[in-house]
mmCIF file of C-alpha atoms and ligand atoms in Angstrom:
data_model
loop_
_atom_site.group_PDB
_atom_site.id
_atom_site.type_symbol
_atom_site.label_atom_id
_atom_site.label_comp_id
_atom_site.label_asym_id
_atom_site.label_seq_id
_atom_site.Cartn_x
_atom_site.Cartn_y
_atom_site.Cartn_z
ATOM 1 C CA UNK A 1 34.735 39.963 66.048
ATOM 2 C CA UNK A 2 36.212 40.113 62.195
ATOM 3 C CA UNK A 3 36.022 36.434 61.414
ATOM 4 C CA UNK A 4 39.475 35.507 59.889
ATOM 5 C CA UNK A 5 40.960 32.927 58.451
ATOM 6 C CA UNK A 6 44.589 32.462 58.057
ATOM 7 C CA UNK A 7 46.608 29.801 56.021
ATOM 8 C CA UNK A 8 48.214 26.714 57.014
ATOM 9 C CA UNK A 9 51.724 28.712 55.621
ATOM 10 C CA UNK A 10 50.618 32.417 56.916
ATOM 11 C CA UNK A 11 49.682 30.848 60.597
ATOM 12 C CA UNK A 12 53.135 29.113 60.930
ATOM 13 C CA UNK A 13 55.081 32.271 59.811
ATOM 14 C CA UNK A 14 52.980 34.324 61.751
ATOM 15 C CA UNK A 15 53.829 31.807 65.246
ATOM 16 C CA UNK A 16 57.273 32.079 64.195
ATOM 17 C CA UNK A 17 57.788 36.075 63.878
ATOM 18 C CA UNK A 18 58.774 35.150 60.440
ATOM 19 C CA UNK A 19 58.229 38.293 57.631
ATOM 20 C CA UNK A 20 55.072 38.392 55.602
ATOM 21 C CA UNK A 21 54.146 40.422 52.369
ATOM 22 C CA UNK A 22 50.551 40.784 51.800
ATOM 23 C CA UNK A 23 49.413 40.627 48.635
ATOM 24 C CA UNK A 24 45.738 41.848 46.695
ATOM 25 C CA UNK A 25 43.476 39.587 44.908
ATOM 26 C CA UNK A 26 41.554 42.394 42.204
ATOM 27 C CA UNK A 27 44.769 42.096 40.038
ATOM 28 C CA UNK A 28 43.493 38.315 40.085
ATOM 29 C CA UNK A 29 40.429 39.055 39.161
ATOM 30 C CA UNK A 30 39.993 42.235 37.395
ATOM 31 C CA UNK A 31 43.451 43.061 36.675
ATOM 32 C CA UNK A 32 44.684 40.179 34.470
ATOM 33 C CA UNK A 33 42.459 37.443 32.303
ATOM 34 C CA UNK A 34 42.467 33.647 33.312
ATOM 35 C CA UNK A 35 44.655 31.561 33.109
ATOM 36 C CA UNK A 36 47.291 34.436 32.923
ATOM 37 C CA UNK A 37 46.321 35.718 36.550
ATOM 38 C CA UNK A 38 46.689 32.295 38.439
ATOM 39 C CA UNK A 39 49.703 31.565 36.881
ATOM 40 C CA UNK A 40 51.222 34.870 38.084
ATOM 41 C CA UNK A 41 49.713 35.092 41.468
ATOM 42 C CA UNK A 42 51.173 31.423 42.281
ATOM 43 C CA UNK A 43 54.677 32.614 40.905
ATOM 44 C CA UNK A 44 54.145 36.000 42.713
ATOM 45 C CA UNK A 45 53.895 33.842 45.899
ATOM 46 C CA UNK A 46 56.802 31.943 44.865
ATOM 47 C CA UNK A 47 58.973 35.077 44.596
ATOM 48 C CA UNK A 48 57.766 36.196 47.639
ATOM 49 C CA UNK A 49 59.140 32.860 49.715
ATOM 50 C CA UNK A 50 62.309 32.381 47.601
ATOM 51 C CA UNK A 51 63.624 36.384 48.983
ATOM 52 C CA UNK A 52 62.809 34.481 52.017
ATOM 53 C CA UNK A 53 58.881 36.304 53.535
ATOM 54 C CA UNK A 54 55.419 34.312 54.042
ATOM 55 C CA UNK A 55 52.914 35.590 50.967
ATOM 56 C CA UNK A 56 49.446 36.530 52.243
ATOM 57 C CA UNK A 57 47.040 36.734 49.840
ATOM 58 C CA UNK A 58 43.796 38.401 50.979
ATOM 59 C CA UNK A 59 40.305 38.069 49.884
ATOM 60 C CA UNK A 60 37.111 38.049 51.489
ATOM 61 C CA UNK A 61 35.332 34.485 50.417
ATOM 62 C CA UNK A 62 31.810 33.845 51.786
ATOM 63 C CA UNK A 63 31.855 36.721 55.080
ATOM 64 C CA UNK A 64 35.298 35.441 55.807
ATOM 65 C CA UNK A 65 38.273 37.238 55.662
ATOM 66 C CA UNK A 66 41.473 35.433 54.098
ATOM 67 C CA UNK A 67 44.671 35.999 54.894
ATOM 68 C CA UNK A 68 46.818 33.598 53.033
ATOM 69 C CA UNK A 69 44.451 31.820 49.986
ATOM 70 C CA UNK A 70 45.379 27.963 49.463
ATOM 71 C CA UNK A 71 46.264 26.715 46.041
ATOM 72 C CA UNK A 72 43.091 25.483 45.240
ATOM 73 C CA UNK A 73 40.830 28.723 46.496
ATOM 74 C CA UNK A 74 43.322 30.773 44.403
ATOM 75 C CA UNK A 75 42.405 28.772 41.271
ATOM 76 C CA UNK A 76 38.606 29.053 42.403
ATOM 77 C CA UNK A 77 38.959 32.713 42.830
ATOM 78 C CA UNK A 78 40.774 33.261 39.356
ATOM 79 C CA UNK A 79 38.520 31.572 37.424
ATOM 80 C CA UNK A 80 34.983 33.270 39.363
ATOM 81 C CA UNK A 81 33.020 35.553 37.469
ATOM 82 C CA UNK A 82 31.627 38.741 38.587
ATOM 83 C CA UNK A 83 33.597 39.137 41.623
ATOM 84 C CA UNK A 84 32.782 41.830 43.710
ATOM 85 C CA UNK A 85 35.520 44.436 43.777
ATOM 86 C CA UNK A 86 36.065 45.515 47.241
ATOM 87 C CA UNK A 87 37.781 48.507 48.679
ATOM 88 C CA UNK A 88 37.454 50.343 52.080
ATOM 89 C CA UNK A 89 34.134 51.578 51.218
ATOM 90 C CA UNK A 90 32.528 47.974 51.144
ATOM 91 C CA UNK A 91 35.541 45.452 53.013
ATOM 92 C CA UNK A 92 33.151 45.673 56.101
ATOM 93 C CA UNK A 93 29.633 45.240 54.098
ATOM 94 C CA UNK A 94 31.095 42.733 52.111
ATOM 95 C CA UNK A 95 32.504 40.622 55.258
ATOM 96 C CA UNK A 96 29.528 41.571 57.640
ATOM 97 C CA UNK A 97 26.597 40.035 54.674
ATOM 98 C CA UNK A 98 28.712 36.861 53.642
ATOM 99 C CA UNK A 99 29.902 38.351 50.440
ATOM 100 C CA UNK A 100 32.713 37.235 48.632
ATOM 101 C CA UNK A 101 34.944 40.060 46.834
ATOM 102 C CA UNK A 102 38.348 41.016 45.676
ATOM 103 C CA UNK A 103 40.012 42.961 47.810
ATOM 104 C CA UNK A 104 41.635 46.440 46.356
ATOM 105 C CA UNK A 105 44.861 48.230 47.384
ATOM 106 C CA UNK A 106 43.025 50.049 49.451
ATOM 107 C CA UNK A 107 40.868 46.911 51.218
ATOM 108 C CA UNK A 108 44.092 44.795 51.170
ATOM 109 C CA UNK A 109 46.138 47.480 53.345
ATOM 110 C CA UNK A 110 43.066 47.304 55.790
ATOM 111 C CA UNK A 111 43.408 43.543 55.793
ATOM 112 C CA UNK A 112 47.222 43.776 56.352
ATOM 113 C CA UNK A 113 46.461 46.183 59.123
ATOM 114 C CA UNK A 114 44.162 43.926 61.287
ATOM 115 C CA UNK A 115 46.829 40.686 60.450
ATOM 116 C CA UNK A 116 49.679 42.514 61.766
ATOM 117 C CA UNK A 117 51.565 42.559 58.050
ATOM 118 C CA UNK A 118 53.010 45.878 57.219
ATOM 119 C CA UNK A 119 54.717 45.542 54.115
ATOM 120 C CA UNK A 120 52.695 44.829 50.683
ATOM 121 C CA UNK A 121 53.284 44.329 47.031
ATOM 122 C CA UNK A 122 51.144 44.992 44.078
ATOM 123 C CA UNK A 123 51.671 46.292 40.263
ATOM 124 C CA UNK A 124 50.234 49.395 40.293
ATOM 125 C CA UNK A 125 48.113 51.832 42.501
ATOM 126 C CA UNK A 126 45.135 53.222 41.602
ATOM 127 C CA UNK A 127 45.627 57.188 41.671
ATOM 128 C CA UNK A 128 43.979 60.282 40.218
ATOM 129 C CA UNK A 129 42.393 59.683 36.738
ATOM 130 C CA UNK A 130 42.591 61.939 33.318
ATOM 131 C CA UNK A 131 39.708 64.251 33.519
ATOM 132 C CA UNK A 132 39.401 63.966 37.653
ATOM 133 C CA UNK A 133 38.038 67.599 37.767
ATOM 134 C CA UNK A 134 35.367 67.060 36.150
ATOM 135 C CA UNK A 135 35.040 63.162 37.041
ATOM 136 C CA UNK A 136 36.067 63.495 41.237
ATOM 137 C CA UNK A 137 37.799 59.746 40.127
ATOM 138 C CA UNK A 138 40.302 59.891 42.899
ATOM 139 C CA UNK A 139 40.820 55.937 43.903
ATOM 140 C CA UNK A 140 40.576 55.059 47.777
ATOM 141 C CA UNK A 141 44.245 53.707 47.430
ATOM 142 C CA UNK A 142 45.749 57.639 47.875
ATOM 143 C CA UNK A 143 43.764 57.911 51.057
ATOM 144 C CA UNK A 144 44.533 54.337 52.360
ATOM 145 C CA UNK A 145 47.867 55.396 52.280
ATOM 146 C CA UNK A 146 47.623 58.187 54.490
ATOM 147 C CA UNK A 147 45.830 56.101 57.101
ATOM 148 C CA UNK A 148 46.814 52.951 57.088
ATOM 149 C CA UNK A 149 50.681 52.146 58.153
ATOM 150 C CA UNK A 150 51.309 49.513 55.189
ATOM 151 C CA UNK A 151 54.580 49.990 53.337
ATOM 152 C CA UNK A 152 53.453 49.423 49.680
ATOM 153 C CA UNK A 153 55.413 48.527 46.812
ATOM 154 C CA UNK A 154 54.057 49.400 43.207
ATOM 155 C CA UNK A 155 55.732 50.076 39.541
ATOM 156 C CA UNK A 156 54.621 53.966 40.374
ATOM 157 C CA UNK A 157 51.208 54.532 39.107
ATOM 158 C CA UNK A 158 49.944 54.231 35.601
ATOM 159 C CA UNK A 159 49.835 55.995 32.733
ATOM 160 C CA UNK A 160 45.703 55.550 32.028
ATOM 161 C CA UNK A 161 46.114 57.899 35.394
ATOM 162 C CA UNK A 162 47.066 61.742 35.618
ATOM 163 C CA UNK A 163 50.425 61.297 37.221
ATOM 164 C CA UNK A 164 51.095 64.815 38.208
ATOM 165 C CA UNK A 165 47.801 64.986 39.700
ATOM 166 C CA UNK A 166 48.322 61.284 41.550
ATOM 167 C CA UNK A 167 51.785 63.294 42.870
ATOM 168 C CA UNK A 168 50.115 65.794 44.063
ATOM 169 C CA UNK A 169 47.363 64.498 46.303
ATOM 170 C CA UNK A 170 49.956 61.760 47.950
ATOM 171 C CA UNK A 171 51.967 65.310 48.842
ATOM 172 C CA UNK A 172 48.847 67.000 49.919
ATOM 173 C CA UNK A 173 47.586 63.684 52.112
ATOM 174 C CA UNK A 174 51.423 62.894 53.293
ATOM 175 C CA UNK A 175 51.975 60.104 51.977
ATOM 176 C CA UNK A 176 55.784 59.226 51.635
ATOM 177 C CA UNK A 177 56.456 58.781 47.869
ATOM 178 C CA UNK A 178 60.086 56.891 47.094
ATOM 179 C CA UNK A 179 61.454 55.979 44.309
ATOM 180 C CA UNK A 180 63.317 53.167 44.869
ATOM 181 C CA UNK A 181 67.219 53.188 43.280
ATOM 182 C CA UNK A 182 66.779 55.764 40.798
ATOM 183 C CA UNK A 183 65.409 59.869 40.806
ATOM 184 C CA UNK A 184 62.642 59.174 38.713
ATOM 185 C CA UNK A 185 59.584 58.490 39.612
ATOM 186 C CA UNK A 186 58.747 55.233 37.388
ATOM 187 C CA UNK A 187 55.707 54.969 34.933
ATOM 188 C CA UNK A 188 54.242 51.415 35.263
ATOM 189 C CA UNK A 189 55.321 50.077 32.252
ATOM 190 C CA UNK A 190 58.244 52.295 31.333
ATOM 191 C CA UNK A 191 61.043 52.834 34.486
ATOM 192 C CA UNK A 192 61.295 56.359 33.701
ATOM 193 C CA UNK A 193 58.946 59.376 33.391
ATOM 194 C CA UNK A 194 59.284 63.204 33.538
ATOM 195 C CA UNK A 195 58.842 63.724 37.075
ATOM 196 C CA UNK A 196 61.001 63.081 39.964
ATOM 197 C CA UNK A 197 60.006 60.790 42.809
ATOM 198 C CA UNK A 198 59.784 63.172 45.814
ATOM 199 C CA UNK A 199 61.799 60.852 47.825
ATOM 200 C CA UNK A 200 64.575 58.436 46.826
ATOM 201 C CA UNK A 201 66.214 55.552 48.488
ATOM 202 C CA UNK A 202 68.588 52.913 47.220
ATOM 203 C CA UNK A 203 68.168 49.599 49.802
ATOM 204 C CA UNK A 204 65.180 47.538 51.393
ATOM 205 C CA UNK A 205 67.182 48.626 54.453
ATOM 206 C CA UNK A 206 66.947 52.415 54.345
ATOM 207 C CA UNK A 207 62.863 51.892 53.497
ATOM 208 C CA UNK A 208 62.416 49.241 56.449
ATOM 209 C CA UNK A 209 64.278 51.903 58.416
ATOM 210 C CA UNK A 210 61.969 54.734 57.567
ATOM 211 C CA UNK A 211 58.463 52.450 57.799
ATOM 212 C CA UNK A 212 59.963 51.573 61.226
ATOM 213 C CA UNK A 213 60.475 55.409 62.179
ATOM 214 C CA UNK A 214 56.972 56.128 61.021
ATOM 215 C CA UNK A 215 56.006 54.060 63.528
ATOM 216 C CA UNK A 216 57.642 54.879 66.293
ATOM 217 C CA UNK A 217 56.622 58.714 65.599
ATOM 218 C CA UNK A 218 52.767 56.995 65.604
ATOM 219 C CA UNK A 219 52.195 58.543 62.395
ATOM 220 C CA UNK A 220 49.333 57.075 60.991
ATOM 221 C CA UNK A 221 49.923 56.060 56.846
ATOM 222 C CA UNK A 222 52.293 53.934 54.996
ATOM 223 C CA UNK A 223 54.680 54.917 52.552
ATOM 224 C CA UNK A 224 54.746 53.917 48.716
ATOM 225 C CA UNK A 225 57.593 52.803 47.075
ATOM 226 C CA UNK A 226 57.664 53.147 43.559
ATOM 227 C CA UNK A 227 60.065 50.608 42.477
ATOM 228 C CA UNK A 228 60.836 51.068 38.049
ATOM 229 C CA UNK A 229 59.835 47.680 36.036
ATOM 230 C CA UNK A 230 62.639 46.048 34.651
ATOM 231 C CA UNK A 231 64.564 47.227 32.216
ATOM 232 C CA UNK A 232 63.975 44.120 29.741
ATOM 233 C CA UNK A 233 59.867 44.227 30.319
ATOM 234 C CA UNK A 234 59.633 47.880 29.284
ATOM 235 C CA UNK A 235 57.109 49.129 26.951
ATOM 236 C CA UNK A 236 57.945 52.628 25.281
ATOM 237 C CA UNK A 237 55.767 55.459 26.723
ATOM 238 C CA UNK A 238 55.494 56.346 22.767
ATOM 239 C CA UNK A 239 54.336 53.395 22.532
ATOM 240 C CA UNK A 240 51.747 52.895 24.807
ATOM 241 C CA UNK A 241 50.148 56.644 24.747
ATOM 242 C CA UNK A 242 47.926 56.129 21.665
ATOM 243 C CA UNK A 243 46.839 53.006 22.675
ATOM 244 C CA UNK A 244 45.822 54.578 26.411
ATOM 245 C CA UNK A 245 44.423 57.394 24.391
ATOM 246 C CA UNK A 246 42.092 55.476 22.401
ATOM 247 C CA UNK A 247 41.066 53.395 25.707
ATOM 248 C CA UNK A 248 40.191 56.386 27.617
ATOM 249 C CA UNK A 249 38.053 57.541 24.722
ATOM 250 C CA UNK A 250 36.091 54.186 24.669
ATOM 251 C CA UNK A 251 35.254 54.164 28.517
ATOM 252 C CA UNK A 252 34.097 57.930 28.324
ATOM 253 C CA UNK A 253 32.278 57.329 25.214
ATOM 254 C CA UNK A 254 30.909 54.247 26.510
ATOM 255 C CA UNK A 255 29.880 56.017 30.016
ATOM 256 C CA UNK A 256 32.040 53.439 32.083
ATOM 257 C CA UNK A 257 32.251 55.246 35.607
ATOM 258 C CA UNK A 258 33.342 54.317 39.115
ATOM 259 C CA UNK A 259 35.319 50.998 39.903
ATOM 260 C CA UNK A 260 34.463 49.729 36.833
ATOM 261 C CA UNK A 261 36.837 52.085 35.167
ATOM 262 C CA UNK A 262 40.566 50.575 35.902
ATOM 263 C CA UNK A 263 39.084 46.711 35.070
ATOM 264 C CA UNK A 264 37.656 48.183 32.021
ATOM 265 C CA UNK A 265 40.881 50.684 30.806
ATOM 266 C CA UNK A 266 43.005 47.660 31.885
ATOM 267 C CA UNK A 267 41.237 44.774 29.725
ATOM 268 C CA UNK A 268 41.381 47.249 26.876
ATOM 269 C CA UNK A 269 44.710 48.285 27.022
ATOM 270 C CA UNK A 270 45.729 44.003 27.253
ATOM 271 C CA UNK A 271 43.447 43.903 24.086
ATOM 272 C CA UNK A 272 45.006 46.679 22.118
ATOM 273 C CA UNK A 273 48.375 45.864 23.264
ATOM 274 C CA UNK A 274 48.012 42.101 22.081
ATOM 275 C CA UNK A 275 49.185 40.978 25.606
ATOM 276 C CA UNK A 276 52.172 42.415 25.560
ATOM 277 C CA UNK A 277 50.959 44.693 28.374
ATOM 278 C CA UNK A 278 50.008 41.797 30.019
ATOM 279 C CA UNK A 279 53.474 40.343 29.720
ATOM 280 C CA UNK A 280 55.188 43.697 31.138
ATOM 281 C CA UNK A 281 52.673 43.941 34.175
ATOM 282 C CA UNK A 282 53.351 40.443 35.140
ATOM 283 C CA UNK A 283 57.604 41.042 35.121
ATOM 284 C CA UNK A 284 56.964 44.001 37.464
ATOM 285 C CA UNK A 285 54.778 42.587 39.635
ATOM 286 C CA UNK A 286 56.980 40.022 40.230
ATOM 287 C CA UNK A 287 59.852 42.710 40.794
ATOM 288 C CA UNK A 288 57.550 44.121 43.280
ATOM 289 C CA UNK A 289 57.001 41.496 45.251
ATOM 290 C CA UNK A 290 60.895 40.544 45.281
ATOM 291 C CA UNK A 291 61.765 43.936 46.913
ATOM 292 C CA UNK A 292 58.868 43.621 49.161
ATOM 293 C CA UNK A 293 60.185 40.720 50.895
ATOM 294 C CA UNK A 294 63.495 42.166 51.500
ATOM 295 C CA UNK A 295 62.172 44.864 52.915
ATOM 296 C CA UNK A 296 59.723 42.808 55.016
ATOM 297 C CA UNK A 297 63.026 40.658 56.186
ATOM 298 C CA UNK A 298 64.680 44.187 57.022
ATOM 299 C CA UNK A 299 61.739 45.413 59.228
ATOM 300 C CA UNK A 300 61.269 42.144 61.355
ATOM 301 C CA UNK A 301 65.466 42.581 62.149
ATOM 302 C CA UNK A 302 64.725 46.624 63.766
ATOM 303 C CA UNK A 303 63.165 46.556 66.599
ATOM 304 C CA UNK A 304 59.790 47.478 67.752
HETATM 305 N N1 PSU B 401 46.730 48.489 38.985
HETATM 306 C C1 PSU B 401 47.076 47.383 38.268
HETATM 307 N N2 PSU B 401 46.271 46.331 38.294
HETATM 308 C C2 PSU B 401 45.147 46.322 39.052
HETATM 309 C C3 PSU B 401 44.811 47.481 39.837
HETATM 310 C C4 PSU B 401 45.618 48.541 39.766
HETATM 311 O O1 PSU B 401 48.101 47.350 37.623
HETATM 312 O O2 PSU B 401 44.451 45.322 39.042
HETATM 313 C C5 PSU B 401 43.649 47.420 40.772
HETATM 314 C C6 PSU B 401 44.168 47.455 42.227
HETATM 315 O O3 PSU B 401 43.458 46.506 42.984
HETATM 316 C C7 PSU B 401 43.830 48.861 42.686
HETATM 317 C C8 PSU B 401 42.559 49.110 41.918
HETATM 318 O O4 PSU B 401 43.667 48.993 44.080
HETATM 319 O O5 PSU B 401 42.796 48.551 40.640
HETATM 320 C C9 PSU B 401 42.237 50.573 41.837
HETATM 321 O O6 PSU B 401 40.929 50.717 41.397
HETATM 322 P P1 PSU B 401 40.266 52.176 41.408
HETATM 323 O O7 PSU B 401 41.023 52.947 40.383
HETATM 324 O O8 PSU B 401 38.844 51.914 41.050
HETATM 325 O O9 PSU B 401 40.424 52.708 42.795
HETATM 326 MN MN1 MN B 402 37.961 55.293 40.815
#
């Protein structure tokens, strides 16, 4: 027995049939500073119900597993220190010895999986990072993907990561990559980059459609949809290379390794940046989450 607890709003949607988005709690707590990440997971929710879906944020608090945080244990969560960040490799560890932890891409597509939520929205993914063959830092997210049938909606991954190399093992693993309205596949912070999304689609529709064949061809995976930031939030890739440079320099010279690496590239990058990456993240997550609930409405109207 996974001991689960739903919210008050997630259990009525839920009795309902009513579309939910999941949503992940490390951008709360190693992803953005306080009060900064509060504020934007409480207006992320808010997007999320006014394009008419249920949020469900997960964490794991105390061996429990949330689906759906109340106000008050999102403020709790966003102002803890030294939350554990937890992906597939501890979720069940985590849950099983009482812990209490953040839950990753990766962990919150598990959690999706077990509450019966198959679309999700988040900022970015983690992917392959710069120096991975000598490193091996290949995030869990890529192989979530191709196991766990969660559609996922992210600004395409970031530029701290090797892009080309994040490509390649999503083709390699088959995960559906689609770049949602334009060829591109989009950058994080900038909407455009060099390469081309393998896949392309232009409506929630066609990508409920697809999630919705994956499923009835039992293939197990989700699909990512890389969805470009705004065009008003963009930071220049000129712009932000130095800056990513000179991060990447501190963590190796610093010997950060592991899951500490994204929080620490991350809080960096906000420093550096003087917030303004900050300000950029939070427009596309928000983005994110918009097109996630469309496409969470689409899926709930084909059916199973
Ligand atoms: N991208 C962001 N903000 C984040 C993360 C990614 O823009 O906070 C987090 C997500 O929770 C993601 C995790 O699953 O970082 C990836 O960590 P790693 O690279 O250690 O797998
Ligand atoms: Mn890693």
């Amino acid at each position: 027995m996974i001991p689960i607890q739903f919210s008050a709003e997630v259990t009525k949607a839920r009795a309902e049939g009513l579309p939910l988005v999941a949503l992940e709690s490390t951008i709360i707590t190693h992803g953005m500073p306080y009060p900064q990440n509060v504020e934007t997971a409480t207006q992320v929710e808010q997007d999320v119900r006014e394009a008419g879906a249920t949020p469900a944020t997960m964490a794991v608090l105390e061996g429990t597993l949330h689906v759906g945080l109340e106000a008050q244990t999102l403020e709790t969560l966003g102002q803890a220190k030294n939350v554990a960040k937890v992906s597939r490799a501890d979720i069940a560890a985590c849950i099983a010895t009482g812990g209490t932890g953040a839950t990753t891409v990766a962990a919150t597509m598990i959690a999706a999986r077990i509450a019966g939520i198959e679309v999700f929205a988040t900022g970015g993914i983690g992917g392959v990072h710069k120096g991975a063959e000598t490193s091996f830092d290949i995030s869990a997210d890529l192989l979530e993907l191709a196991q766990t049938p969660v559609s996922v909606v992210a600004a395409g991954a970031k530029a701290i990561l090797d892009v080309p190399k994040t490509l390649e093992v999503m083709e390699t693993q088959g995960v559906p990559v689609i770049s949602y309205g334009q060829d591109a596949f989009p950058a994080f912070w900038s909407a455009q980059s060099d390469l081309r999304g393998p896949l392309r689609m232009d409506s929630a529709a066609e990508i409920a459609r697809a999630h919705a064949m994956r499923r009835a061809m039992d293939l197990p995976g989700g699909q990512l949809i890389a969805n470009p930031i705004p065009s008003d939030a963009e930071i220049p890739a000129e712009v932000l290379a130095p800056v990513i440079s000179q991060a990447q320099d501190e963590a190796d010279r610093q010997g950060i390794t592991g899951k500490n690496v994204t929080p620490f590239l991350l809080q960096r990058i906000f420093e550096l940046t003087e917030g303004r990456s900050l300000v950029a993240n939070i427009a596309l997550v928000r983005n994110n989450a918009r097109l996630a609930a469309e496409i969470a409405r689409e899926l709930n109207v084909i059916a199973r």
